Amino acid sequence: MKMKSDNYITLEFLSRSANEGFARGAVACFAAQLDPTLEELGDIKTAVSEAVTNAIVHAYPDRLGKIVIKARILEGGILEVSVRDWGRGIADVEKARQPLYTTGGEERSGMGFTIMESFMDQLTVRSQDGKGTRVTMRRRIQPRRQVR
């Protein structure tokens, strides 16, 4: 379902580990206009970190590639964040979304999608083997009552 966007940003960067913190911080700064609680902001930052780390580790395991983040503020106080890569893609998305499944070796926990799903209201993963992946996450930020 298409929703009207009140505001948006687009970020493009190389799949370097050093850029994961930049992406997390940039999306958090953008989301701040919705006046989230510290807990909501922490959840968003964690979900973005997981999505970007997945792109860095799994999409481009042996080379640098491009990652694009699009963040939008939608009607009703909904933050939508899309993380896109043009890397290896995911052969079996349903299998990849299962807890503890990883293709990243013993040092990876296999909990990336599970974490994203638990911290956001909605998670969509679209991927084509050999052509890349787009992870789209949504989180509604509850308006806070003003103290008078």
Short mmCIF file of N, CA and C in Angstrom, two decimals, residues 66-119:
data_model
loop_
_atom_site.label_atom_id
_atom_site.label_comp_id
_atom_site.label_asym_id
_atom_site.label_seq_id
_atom_site.Cartn_x
_atom_site.Cartn_y
_atom_site.Cartn_z
N LYS A 66 27.72 -1.04 -3.10
CA LYS A 66 26.90 0.12 -2.76
C LYS A 66 25.73 -0.30 -1.87
N ILE A 67 25.46 0.52 -0.85
CA ILE A 67 24.28 0.36 0.00
C ILE A 67 23.53 1.69 -0.03
N VAL A 68 22.22 1.62 -0.19
CA VAL A 68 21.39 2.82 -0.19
C VAL A 68 20.32 2.67 0.89
N ILE A 69 20.21 3.68 1.72
CA ILE A 69 19.15 3.74 2.73
C ILE A 69 18.20 4.85 2.34
N LYS A 70 16.93 4.54 2.35
CA LYS A 70 15.89 5.55 2.18
C LYS A 70 15.04 5.52 3.44
N ALA A 71 14.86 6.67 4.04
CA ALA A 71 14.00 6.77 5.22
C ALA A 71 12.92 7.79 4.91
N ARG A 72 11.70 7.44 5.30
CA ARG A 72 10.56 8.34 5.05
C ARG A 72 9.71 8.45 6.31
N ILE A 73 9.14 9.62 6.48
CA ILE A 73 8.12 9.83 7.50
C ILE A 73 6.79 9.74 6.78
N LEU A 74 5.97 8.78 7.17
CA LEU A 74 4.67 8.57 6.54
C LEU A 74 3.57 9.12 7.43
N GLU A 75 2.40 9.25 6.86
CA GLU A 75 1.24 9.71 7.62
C GLU A 75 1.05 8.85 8.86
N GLY A 76 0.58 9.46 9.93
CA GLY A 76 0.30 8.71 11.15
C GLY A 76 1.53 8.47 12.01
N GLY A 77 2.63 9.21 11.76
CA GLY A 77 3.83 9.05 12.58
C GLY A 77 4.58 7.76 12.34
N ILE A 78 4.55 7.27 11.11
CA ILE A 78 5.24 6.02 10.77
C ILE A 78 6.59 6.33 10.12
N LEU A 79 7.63 5.74 10.68
CA LEU A 79 8.96 5.81 10.09
C LEU A 79 9.16 4.58 9.23
N GLU A 80 9.52 4.77 7.97
CA GLU A 80 9.84 3.66 7.08
C GLU A 80 11.31 3.77 6.69
N VAL A 81 12.04 2.68 6.85
CA VAL A 81 13.46 2.64 6.51
C VAL A 81 13.68 1.47 5.55
N SER A 82 14.28 1.77 4.41
CA SER A 82 14.60 0.76 3.42
C SER A 82 16.11 0.69 3.25
N VAL A 83 16.67 -0.51 3.35
CA VAL A 83 18.10 -0.72 3.16
C VAL A 83 18.27 -1.62 1.95
N ARG A 84 18.98 -1.11 0.92
CA ARG A 84 19.07 -1.82 -0.36
C ARG A 84 20.52 -2.06 -0.72
N ASP A 85 20.80 -3.25 -1.24
CA ASP A 85 22.13 -3.56 -1.78
C ASP A 85 21.96 -4.23 -3.14
N TRP A 86 23.06 -4.32 -3.87
CA TRP A 86 23.07 -4.96 -5.19
C TRP A 86 24.06 -6.12 -5.18
N GLY A 87 24.11 -6.81 -4.06
CA GLY A 87 25.07 -7.89 -3.86
C GLY A 87 24.55 -9.25 -4.28
N ARG A 88 24.94 -10.27 -3.52
CA ARG A 88 24.66 -11.67 -3.86
C ARG A 88 23.19 -12.05 -3.82
N GLY A 89 22.42 -11.34 -3.04
CA GLY A 89 21.03 -11.73 -2.89
C GLY A 89 20.87 -12.90 -1.94
N ILE A 90 19.63 -13.24 -1.67
CA ILE A 90 19.32 -14.33 -0.75
C ILE A 90 18.57 -15.40 -1.54
N ALA A 91 19.13 -16.59 -1.58
CA ALA A 91 18.52 -17.67 -2.36
C ALA A 91 17.17 -18.09 -1.78
N ASP A 92 17.06 -18.14 -0.45
CA ASP A 92 15.83 -18.57 0.20
C ASP A 92 15.52 -17.62 1.36
N VAL A 93 14.70 -16.61 1.10
CA VAL A 93 14.39 -15.58 2.10
C VAL A 93 13.73 -16.18 3.33
N GLU A 94 12.79 -17.08 3.16
CA GLU A 94 12.10 -17.67 4.32
C GLU A 94 13.08 -18.40 5.23
N LYS A 95 13.99 -19.14 4.65
CA LYS A 95 15.01 -19.85 5.44
C LYS A 95 15.92 -18.84 6.15
N ALA A 96 16.31 -17.78 5.44
CA ALA A 96 17.20 -16.76 6.00
C ALA A 96 16.54 -16.02 7.17
N ARG A 97 15.22 -15.95 7.19
CA ARG A 97 14.51 -15.26 8.27
C ARG A 97 14.34 -16.11 9.52
N GLN A 98 14.72 -17.37 9.45
CA GLN A 98 14.62 -18.25 10.62
C GLN A 98 15.72 -17.91 11.62
N PRO A 99 15.38 -17.87 12.92
CA PRO A 99 16.40 -17.60 13.94
C PRO A 99 17.55 -18.60 13.87
N LEU A 100 18.75 -18.09 14.04
CA LEU A 100 20.00 -18.85 14.09
C LEU A 100 20.50 -19.32 12.72
N TYR A 101 19.79 -19.01 11.64
CA TYR A 101 20.28 -19.38 10.31
C TYR A 101 21.25 -18.30 9.84
N THR A 102 22.42 -18.71 9.39
CA THR A 102 23.39 -17.76 8.85
C THR A 102 24.22 -18.39 7.76
N THR A 103 24.67 -17.55 6.85
CA THR A 103 25.63 -17.97 5.84
C THR A 103 26.96 -17.28 6.09
N GLY A 104 27.08 -16.61 7.24
CA GLY A 104 28.25 -15.79 7.53
C GLY A 104 29.32 -16.44 8.37
N GLY A 105 29.23 -17.72 8.63
CA GLY A 105 30.26 -18.40 9.41
C GLY A 105 29.92 -18.43 10.89
N GLU A 106 30.80 -19.07 11.66
CA GLU A 106 30.57 -19.31 13.08
C GLU A 106 30.46 -18.04 13.91
N GLU A 107 31.13 -16.96 13.47
CA GLU A 107 31.11 -15.73 14.26
C GLU A 107 29.80 -14.96 14.13
N ARG A 108 28.91 -15.35 13.24
CA ARG A 108 27.62 -14.68 13.04
C ARG A 108 26.55 -15.42 13.83
N SER A 109 25.61 -14.67 14.42
CA SER A 109 24.59 -15.29 15.27
C SER A 109 23.37 -15.80 14.50
N GLY A 110 23.13 -15.25 13.32
CA GLY A 110 21.95 -15.66 12.58
C GLY A 110 20.66 -15.07 13.13
N MET A 111 20.77 -13.97 13.86
CA MET A 111 19.59 -13.36 14.49
C MET A 111 19.20 -12.01 13.88
N GLY A 112 19.86 -11.60 12.81
CA GLY A 112 19.62 -10.27 12.22
C GLY A 112 18.17 -9.98 11.90
N PHE A 113 17.53 -10.83 11.11
CA PHE A 113 16.14 -10.59 10.73
C PHE A 113 15.22 -10.70 11.94
N THR A 114 15.52 -11.62 12.84
CA THR A 114 14.70 -11.77 14.05
C THR A 114 14.76 -10.50 14.89
N ILE A 115 15.94 -9.94 15.03
CA ILE A 115 16.09 -8.69 15.78
C ILE A 115 15.34 -7.56 15.10
N MET A 116 15.50 -7.41 13.79
CA MET A 116 14.79 -6.36 13.05
C MET A 116 13.28 -6.50 13.26
N GLU A 117 12.80 -7.72 13.14
CA GLU A 117 11.37 -7.98 13.27
C GLU A 117 10.86 -7.67 14.68
N SER A 118 11.68 -7.93 15.69
CA SER A 118 11.22 -7.70 17.06
C SER A 118 11.24 -6.21 17.44
N PHE A 119 12.09 -5.42 16.80
CA PHE A 119 12.20 -4.01 17.14
C PHE A 119 11.36 -3.09 16.26
#
